[in-house]
mmCIF file of C-alpha atoms and ligand atoms in Angstrom:
data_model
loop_
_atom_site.group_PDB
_atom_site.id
_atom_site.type_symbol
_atom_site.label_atom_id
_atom_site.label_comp_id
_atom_site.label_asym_id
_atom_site.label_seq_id
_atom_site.Cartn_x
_atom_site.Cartn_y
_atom_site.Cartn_z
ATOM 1 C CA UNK A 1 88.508 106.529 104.860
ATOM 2 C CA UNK A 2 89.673 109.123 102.453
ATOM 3 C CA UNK A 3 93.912 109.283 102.581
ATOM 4 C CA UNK A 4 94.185 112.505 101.413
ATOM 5 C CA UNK A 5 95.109 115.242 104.090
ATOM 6 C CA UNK A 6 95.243 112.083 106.761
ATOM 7 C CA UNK A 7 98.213 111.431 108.998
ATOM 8 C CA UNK A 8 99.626 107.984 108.412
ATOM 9 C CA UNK A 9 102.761 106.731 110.486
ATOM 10 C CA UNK A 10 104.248 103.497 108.548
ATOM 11 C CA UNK A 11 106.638 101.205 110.540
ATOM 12 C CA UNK A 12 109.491 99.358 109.387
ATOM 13 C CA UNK A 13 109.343 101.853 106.211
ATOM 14 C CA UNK A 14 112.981 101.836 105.344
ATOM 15 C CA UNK A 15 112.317 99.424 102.989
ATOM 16 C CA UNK A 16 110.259 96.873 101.025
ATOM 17 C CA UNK A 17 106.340 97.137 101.945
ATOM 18 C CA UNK A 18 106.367 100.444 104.113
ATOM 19 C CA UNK A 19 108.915 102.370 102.008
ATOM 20 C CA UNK A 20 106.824 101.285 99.288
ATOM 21 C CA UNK A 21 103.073 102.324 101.289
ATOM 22 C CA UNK A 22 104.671 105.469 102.482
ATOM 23 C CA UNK A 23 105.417 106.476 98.618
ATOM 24 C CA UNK A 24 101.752 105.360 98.068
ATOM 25 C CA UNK A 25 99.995 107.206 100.923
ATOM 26 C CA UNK A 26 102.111 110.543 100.223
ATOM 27 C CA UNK A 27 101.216 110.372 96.306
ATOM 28 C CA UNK A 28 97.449 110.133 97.441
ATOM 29 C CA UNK A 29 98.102 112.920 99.759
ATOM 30 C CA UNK A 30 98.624 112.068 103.102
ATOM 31 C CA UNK A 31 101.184 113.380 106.119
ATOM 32 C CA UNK A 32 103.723 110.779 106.172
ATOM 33 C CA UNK A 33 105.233 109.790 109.631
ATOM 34 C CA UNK A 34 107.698 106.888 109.544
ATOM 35 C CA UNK A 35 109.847 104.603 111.910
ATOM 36 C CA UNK A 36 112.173 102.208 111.557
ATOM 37 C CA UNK A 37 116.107 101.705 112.776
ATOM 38 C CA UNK A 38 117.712 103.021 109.695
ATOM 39 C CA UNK A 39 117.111 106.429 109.657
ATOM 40 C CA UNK A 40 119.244 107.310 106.699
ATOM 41 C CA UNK A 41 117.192 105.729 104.642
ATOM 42 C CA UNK A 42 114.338 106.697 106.285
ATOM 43 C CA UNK A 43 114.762 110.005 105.553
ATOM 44 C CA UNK A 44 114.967 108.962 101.547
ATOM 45 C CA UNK A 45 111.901 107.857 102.179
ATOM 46 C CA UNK A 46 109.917 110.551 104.234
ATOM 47 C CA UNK A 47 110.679 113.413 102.028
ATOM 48 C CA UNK A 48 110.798 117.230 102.965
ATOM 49 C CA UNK A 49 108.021 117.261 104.513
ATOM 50 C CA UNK A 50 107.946 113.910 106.487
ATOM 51 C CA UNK A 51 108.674 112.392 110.052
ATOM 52 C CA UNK A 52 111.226 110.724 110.865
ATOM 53 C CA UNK A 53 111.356 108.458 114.354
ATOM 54 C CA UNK A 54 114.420 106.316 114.020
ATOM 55 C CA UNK A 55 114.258 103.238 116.714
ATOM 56 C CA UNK A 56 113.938 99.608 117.501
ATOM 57 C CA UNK A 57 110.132 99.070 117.581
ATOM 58 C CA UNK A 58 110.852 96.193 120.372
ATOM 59 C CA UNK A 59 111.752 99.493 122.518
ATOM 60 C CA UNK A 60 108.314 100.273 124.214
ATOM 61 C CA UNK A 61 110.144 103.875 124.593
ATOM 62 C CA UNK A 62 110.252 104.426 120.924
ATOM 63 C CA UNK A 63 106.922 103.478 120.154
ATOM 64 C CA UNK A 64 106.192 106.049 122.436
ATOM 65 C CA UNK A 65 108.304 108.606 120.656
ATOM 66 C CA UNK A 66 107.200 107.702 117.002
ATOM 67 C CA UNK A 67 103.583 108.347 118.556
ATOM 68 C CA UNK A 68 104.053 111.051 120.418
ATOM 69 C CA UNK A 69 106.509 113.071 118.019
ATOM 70 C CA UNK A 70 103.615 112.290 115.219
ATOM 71 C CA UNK A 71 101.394 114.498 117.364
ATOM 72 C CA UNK A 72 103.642 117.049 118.285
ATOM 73 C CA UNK A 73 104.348 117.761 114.277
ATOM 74 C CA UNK A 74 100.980 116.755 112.976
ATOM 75 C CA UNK A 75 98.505 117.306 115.635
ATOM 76 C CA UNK A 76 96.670 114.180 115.047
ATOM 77 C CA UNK A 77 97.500 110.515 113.791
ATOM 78 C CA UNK A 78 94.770 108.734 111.455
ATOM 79 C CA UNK A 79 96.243 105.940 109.926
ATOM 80 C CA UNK A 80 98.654 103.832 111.706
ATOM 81 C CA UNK A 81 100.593 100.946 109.763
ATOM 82 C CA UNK A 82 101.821 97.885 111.729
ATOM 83 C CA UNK A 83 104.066 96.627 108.990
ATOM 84 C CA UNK A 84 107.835 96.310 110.625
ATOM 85 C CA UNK A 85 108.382 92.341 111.044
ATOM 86 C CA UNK A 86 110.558 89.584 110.436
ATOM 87 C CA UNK A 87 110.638 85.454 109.261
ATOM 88 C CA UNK A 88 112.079 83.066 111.408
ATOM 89 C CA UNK A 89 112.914 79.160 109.452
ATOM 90 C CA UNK A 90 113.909 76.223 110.518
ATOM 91 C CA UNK A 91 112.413 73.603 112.598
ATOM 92 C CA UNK A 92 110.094 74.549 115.264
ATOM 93 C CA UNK A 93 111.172 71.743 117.850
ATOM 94 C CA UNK A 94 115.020 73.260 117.706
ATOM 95 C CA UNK A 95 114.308 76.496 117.365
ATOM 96 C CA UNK A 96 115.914 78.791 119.738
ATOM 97 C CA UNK A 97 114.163 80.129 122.635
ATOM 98 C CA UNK A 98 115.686 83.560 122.517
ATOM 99 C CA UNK A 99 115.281 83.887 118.365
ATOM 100 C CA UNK A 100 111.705 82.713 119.278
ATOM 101 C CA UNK A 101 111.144 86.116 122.309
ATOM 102 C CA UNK A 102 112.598 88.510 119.698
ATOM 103 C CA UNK A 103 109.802 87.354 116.563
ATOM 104 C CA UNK A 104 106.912 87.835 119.157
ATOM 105 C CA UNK A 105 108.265 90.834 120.424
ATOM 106 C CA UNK A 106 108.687 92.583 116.619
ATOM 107 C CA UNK A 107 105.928 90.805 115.021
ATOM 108 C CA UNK A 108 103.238 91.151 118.200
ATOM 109 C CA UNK A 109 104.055 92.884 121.115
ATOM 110 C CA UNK A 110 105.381 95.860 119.230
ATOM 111 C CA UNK A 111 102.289 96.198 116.849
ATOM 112 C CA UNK A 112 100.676 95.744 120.371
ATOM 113 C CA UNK A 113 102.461 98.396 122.084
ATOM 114 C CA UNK A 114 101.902 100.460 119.044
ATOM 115 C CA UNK A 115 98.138 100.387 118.870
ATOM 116 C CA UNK A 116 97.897 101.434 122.639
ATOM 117 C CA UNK A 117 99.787 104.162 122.170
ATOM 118 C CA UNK A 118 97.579 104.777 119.254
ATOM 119 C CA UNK A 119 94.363 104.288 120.369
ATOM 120 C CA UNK A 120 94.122 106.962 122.729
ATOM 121 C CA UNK A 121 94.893 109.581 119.737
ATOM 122 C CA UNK A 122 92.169 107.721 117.654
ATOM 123 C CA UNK A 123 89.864 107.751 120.289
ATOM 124 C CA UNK A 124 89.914 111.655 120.917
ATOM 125 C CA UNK A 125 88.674 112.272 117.320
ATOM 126 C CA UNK A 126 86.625 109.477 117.243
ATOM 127 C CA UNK A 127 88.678 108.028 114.103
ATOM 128 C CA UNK A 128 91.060 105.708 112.897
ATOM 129 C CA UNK A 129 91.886 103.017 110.730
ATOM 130 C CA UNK A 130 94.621 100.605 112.283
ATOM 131 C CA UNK A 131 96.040 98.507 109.627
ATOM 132 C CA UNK A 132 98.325 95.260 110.980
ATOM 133 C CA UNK A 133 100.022 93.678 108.223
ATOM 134 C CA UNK A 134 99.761 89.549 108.400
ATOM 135 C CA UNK A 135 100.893 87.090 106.018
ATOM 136 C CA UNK A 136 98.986 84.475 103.937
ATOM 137 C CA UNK A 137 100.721 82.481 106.588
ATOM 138 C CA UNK A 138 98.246 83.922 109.289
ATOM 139 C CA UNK A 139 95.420 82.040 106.945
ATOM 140 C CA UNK A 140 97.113 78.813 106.001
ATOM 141 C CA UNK A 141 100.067 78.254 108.422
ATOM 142 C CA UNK A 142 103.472 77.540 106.155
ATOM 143 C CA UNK A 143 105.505 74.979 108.166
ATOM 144 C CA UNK A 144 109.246 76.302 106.829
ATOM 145 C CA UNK A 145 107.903 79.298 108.566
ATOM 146 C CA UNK A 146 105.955 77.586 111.322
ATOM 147 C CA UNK A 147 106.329 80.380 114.646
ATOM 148 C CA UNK A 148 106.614 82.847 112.277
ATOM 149 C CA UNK A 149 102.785 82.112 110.534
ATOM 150 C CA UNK A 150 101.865 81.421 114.751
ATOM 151 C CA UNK A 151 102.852 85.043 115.316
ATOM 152 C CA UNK A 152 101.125 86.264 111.802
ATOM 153 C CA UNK A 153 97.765 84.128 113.127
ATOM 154 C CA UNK A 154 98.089 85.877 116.492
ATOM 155 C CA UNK A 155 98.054 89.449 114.812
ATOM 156 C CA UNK A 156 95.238 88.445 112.574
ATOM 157 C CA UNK A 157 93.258 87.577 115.624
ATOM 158 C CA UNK A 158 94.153 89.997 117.762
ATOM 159 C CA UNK A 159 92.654 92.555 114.760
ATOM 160 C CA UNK A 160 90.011 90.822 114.459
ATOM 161 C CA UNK A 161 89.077 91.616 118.023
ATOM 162 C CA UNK A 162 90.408 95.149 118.277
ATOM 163 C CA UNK A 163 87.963 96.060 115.202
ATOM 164 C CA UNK A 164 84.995 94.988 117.477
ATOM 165 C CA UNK A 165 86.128 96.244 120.783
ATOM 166 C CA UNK A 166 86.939 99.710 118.940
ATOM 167 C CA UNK A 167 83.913 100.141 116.681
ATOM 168 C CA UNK A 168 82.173 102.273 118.936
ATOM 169 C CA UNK A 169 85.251 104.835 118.971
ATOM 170 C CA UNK A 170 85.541 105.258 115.443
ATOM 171 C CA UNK A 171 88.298 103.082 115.178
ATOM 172 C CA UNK A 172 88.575 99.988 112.095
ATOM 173 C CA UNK A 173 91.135 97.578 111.720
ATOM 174 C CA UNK A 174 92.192 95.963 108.712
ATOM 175 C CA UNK A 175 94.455 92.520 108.771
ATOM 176 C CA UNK A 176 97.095 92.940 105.478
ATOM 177 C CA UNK A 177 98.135 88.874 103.999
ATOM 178 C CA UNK A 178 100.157 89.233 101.218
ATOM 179 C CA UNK A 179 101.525 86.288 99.406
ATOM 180 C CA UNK A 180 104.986 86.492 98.497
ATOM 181 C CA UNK A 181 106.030 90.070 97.646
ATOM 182 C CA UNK A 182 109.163 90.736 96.547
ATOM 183 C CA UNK A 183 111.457 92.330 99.088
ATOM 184 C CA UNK A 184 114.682 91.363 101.446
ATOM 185 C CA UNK A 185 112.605 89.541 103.666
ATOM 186 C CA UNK A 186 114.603 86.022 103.313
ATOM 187 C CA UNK A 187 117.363 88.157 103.599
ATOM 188 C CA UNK A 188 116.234 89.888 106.810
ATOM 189 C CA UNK A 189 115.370 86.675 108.685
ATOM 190 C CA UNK A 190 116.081 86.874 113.022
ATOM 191 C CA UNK A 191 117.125 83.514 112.282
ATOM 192 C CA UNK A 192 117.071 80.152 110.139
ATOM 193 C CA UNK A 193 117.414 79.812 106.868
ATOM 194 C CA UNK A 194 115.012 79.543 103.941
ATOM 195 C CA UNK A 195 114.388 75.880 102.326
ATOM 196 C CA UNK A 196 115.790 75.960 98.591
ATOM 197 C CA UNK A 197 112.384 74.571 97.900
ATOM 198 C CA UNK A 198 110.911 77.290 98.835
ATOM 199 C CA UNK A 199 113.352 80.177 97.774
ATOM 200 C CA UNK A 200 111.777 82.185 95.055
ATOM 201 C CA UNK A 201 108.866 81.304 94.913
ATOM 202 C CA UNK A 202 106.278 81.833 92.552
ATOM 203 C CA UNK A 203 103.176 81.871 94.476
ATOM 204 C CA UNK A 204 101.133 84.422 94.652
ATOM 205 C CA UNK A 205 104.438 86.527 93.844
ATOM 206 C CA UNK A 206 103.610 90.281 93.411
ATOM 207 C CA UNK A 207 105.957 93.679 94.021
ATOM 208 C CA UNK A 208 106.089 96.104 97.096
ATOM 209 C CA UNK A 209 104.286 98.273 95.465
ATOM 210 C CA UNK A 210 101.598 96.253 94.619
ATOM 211 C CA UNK A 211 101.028 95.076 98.137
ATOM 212 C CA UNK A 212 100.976 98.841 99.499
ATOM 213 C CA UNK A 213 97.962 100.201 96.588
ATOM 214 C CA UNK A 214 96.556 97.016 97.524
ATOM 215 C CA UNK A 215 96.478 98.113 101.412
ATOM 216 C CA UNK A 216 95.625 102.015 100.707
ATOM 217 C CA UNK A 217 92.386 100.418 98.647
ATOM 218 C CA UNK A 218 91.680 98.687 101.705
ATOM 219 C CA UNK A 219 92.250 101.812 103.920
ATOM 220 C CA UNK A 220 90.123 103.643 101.391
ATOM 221 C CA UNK A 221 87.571 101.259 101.432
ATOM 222 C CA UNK A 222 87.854 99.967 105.209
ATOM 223 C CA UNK A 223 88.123 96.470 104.261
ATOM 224 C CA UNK A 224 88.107 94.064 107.141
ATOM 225 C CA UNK A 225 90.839 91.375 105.190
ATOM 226 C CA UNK A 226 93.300 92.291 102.350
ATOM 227 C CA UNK A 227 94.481 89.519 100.871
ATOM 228 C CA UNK A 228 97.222 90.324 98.017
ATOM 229 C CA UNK A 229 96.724 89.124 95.099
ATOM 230 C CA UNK A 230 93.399 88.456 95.216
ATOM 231 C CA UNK A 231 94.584 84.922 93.677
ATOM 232 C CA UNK A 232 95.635 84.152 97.113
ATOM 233 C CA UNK A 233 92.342 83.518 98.732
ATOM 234 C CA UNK A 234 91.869 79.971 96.663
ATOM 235 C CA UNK A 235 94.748 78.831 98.501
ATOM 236 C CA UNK A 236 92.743 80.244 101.959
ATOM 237 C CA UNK A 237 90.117 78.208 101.022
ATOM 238 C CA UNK A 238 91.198 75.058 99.957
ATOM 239 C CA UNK A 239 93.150 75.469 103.192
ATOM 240 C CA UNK A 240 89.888 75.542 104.940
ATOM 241 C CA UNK A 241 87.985 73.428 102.776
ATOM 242 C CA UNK A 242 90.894 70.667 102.807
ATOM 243 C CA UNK A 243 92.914 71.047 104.712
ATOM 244 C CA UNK A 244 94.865 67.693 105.008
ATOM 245 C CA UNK A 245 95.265 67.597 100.994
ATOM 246 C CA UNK A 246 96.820 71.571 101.299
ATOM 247 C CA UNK A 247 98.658 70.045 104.167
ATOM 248 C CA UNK A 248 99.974 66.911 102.369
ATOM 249 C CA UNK A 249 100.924 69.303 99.525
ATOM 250 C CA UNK A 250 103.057 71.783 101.818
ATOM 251 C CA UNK A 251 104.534 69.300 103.457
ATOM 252 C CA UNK A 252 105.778 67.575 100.197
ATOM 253 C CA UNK A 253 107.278 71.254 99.257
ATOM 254 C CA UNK A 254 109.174 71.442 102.780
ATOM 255 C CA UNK A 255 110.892 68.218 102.339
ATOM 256 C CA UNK A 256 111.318 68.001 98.688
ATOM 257 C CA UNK A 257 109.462 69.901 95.792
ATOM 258 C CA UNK A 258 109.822 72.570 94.409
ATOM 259 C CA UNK A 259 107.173 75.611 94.852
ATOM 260 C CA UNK A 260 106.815 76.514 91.131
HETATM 261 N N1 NAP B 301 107.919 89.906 101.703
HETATM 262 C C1 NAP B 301 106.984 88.996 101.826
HETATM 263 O O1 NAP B 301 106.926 88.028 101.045
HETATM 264 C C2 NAP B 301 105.927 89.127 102.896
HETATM 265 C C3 NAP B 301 104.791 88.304 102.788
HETATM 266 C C4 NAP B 301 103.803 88.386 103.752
HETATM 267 C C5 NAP B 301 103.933 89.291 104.795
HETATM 268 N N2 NAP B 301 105.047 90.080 104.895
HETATM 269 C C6 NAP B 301 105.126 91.016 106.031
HETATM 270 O O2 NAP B 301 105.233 92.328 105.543
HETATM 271 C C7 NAP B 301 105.944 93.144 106.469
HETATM 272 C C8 NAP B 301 107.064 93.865 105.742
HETATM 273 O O3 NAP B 301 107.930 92.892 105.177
HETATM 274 P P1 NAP B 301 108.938 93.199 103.982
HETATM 275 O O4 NAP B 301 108.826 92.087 103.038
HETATM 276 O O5 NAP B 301 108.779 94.594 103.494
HETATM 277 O O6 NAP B 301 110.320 93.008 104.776
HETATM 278 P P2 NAP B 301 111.701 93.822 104.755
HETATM 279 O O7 NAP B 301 111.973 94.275 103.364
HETATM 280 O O8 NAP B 301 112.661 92.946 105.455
HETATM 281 O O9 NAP B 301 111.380 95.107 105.637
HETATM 282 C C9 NAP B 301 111.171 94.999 107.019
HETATM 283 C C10 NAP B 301 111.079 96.392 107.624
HETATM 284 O O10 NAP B 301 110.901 96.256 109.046
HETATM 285 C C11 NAP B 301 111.895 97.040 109.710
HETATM 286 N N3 NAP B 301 112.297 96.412 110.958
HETATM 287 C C12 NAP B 301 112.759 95.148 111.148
HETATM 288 N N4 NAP B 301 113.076 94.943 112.431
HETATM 289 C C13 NAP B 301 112.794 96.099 113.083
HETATM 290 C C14 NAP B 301 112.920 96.530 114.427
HETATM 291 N N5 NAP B 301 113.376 95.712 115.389
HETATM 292 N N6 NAP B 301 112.554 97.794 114.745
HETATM 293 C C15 NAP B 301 112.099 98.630 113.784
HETATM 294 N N7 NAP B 301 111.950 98.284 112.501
HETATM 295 C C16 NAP B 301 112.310 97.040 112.152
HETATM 296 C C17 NAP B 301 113.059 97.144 108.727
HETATM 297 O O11 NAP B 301 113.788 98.339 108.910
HETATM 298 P P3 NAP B 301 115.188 98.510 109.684
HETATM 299 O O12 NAP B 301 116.055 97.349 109.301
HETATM 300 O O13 NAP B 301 115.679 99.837 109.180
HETATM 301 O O14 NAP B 301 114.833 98.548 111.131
HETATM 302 C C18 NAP B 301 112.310 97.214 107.387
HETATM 303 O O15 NAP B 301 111.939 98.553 107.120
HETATM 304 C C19 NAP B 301 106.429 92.199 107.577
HETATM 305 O O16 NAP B 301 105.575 92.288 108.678
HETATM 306 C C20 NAP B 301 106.334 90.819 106.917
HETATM 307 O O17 NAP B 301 106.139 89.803 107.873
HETATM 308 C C21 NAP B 301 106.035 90.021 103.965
#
């Protein structure tokens, strides 16, 4: 799909990957709607001529409004960007029920309720590109981040599904895996706390803004996978082509080693 002159609405743009897509989109030309729960710094982000729906994406009612609102202005949504989400650490047998609800609700049921309020737009026009950002942890699960790549592989699959129950309306998905891109995301954690084997890492390691011109390629090109850097699909399949030596090897990093 071309971007310029489409309507994209980013979530979780205040910072990191969206801010960074949602300078990327509007330099290529598009209508930039975006959501998040900061809205100061949304608005830094948006521009003059941008939207700006300020919320908790958990909040079924503003999904709603960031759709809805994107319509009113725009008259039409094109692109929508699933990117808002969070890590949980730690140890999956201890891990707190309630810190458990609240990464499935941000990390899949909001990208959820955001595509069905989506879809319907799409559908009118008979186009759309969805695009759910994943992990390389939806590929090869990462077990300091165990519920958190369960949640990524849900999203994955759950694209992978939408882009054949929506082909005949015009609508493609794309699933996003970045490796590790530079951002606050150990900072932003719902809970846990990152390994110090794992902290800064050097795998795969690439900038916010090279994840988001790697996802407006995709968009442009209506790739089914993105994974960023490109580097990163060796480790995808030597975690499917051995997987108990990539296992072996993670696990070694968890409990001792360093990632460099
Ligand atoms: N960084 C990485 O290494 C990496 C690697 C693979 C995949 N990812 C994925 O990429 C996406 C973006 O991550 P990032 O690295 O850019 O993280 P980030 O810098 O922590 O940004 C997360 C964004 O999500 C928003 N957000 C969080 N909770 C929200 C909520 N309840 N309601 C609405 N918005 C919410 C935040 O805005 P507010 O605080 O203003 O709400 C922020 O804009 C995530 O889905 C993440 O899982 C990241």
């Amino acid at each position: 799909m071309e971007i310029r002159g489409k309507v994209v609405l980013i979530t979780g743009a205040s910072e990191g990957i969206g801010a960074a897509c949602a300078q990327v989109f509007g330099a290529r030309g598009a209508m930039l709607s975006v959501t998040a729960r900061r809205e100061d710094k949304l608005r830094e982000v948006a521009g003059a001529d941008g939207l700006v729906t300020a919320g908790d994406l958990t909040d079924p009612a503003v999904r709603r409004r960031a759709v809805e609102e994107t319509v009113r202005r725009f008259g039409r949504l094109d692109i929508l960007i699933n990117n808002a989400g969070a890590g949980l650490y730690g140890a999956t047998a201890d891990a707190p029920m309630e810190q458990v609800r609240r990464l499935y609700e941000l990390n899949l049921f909001a990208p959820l309720g955001m595509i069905q309020q989506a879809v319907p737009v799409m559908r009118g026009r008979r186009e759309g590109v969805i695009v759910n950002v994943a992990s390389i942890a939806a590929k090869v699960t990462l077990p300091w981040l165990t519920l958190y790549s369960a949640s990524k592989y849900a999203l994955h699959s759950m694209t992978d599904g939408l882009r054949m129950e929506l082909r005949r309306d015009g609508i493609h998905t794309i699933t996003v895996c970045p490796g590790y891109v530079s951002t606050a995301f150990q900072q932003n954690v719902l809970g846990g706390s990152v390994p110090e084997s794992v902290r800064e890492g050097k795998w795969f390691r690439i900038t916010a803004g090279e994840c988001a011109e790697a996802i407006a390629r995709g968009v442009e090109r209506e790739s089914r996978t993105v994974v960023v850097p490109r580097a990163g699909w060796a480790f995808v399949i030597a975690g499917r082509l051995f997987p108990s030596l990539v296992d072996a090897r993670l696990e070694r990093i968890l409990f001792r080693g360093p990632s460099r």
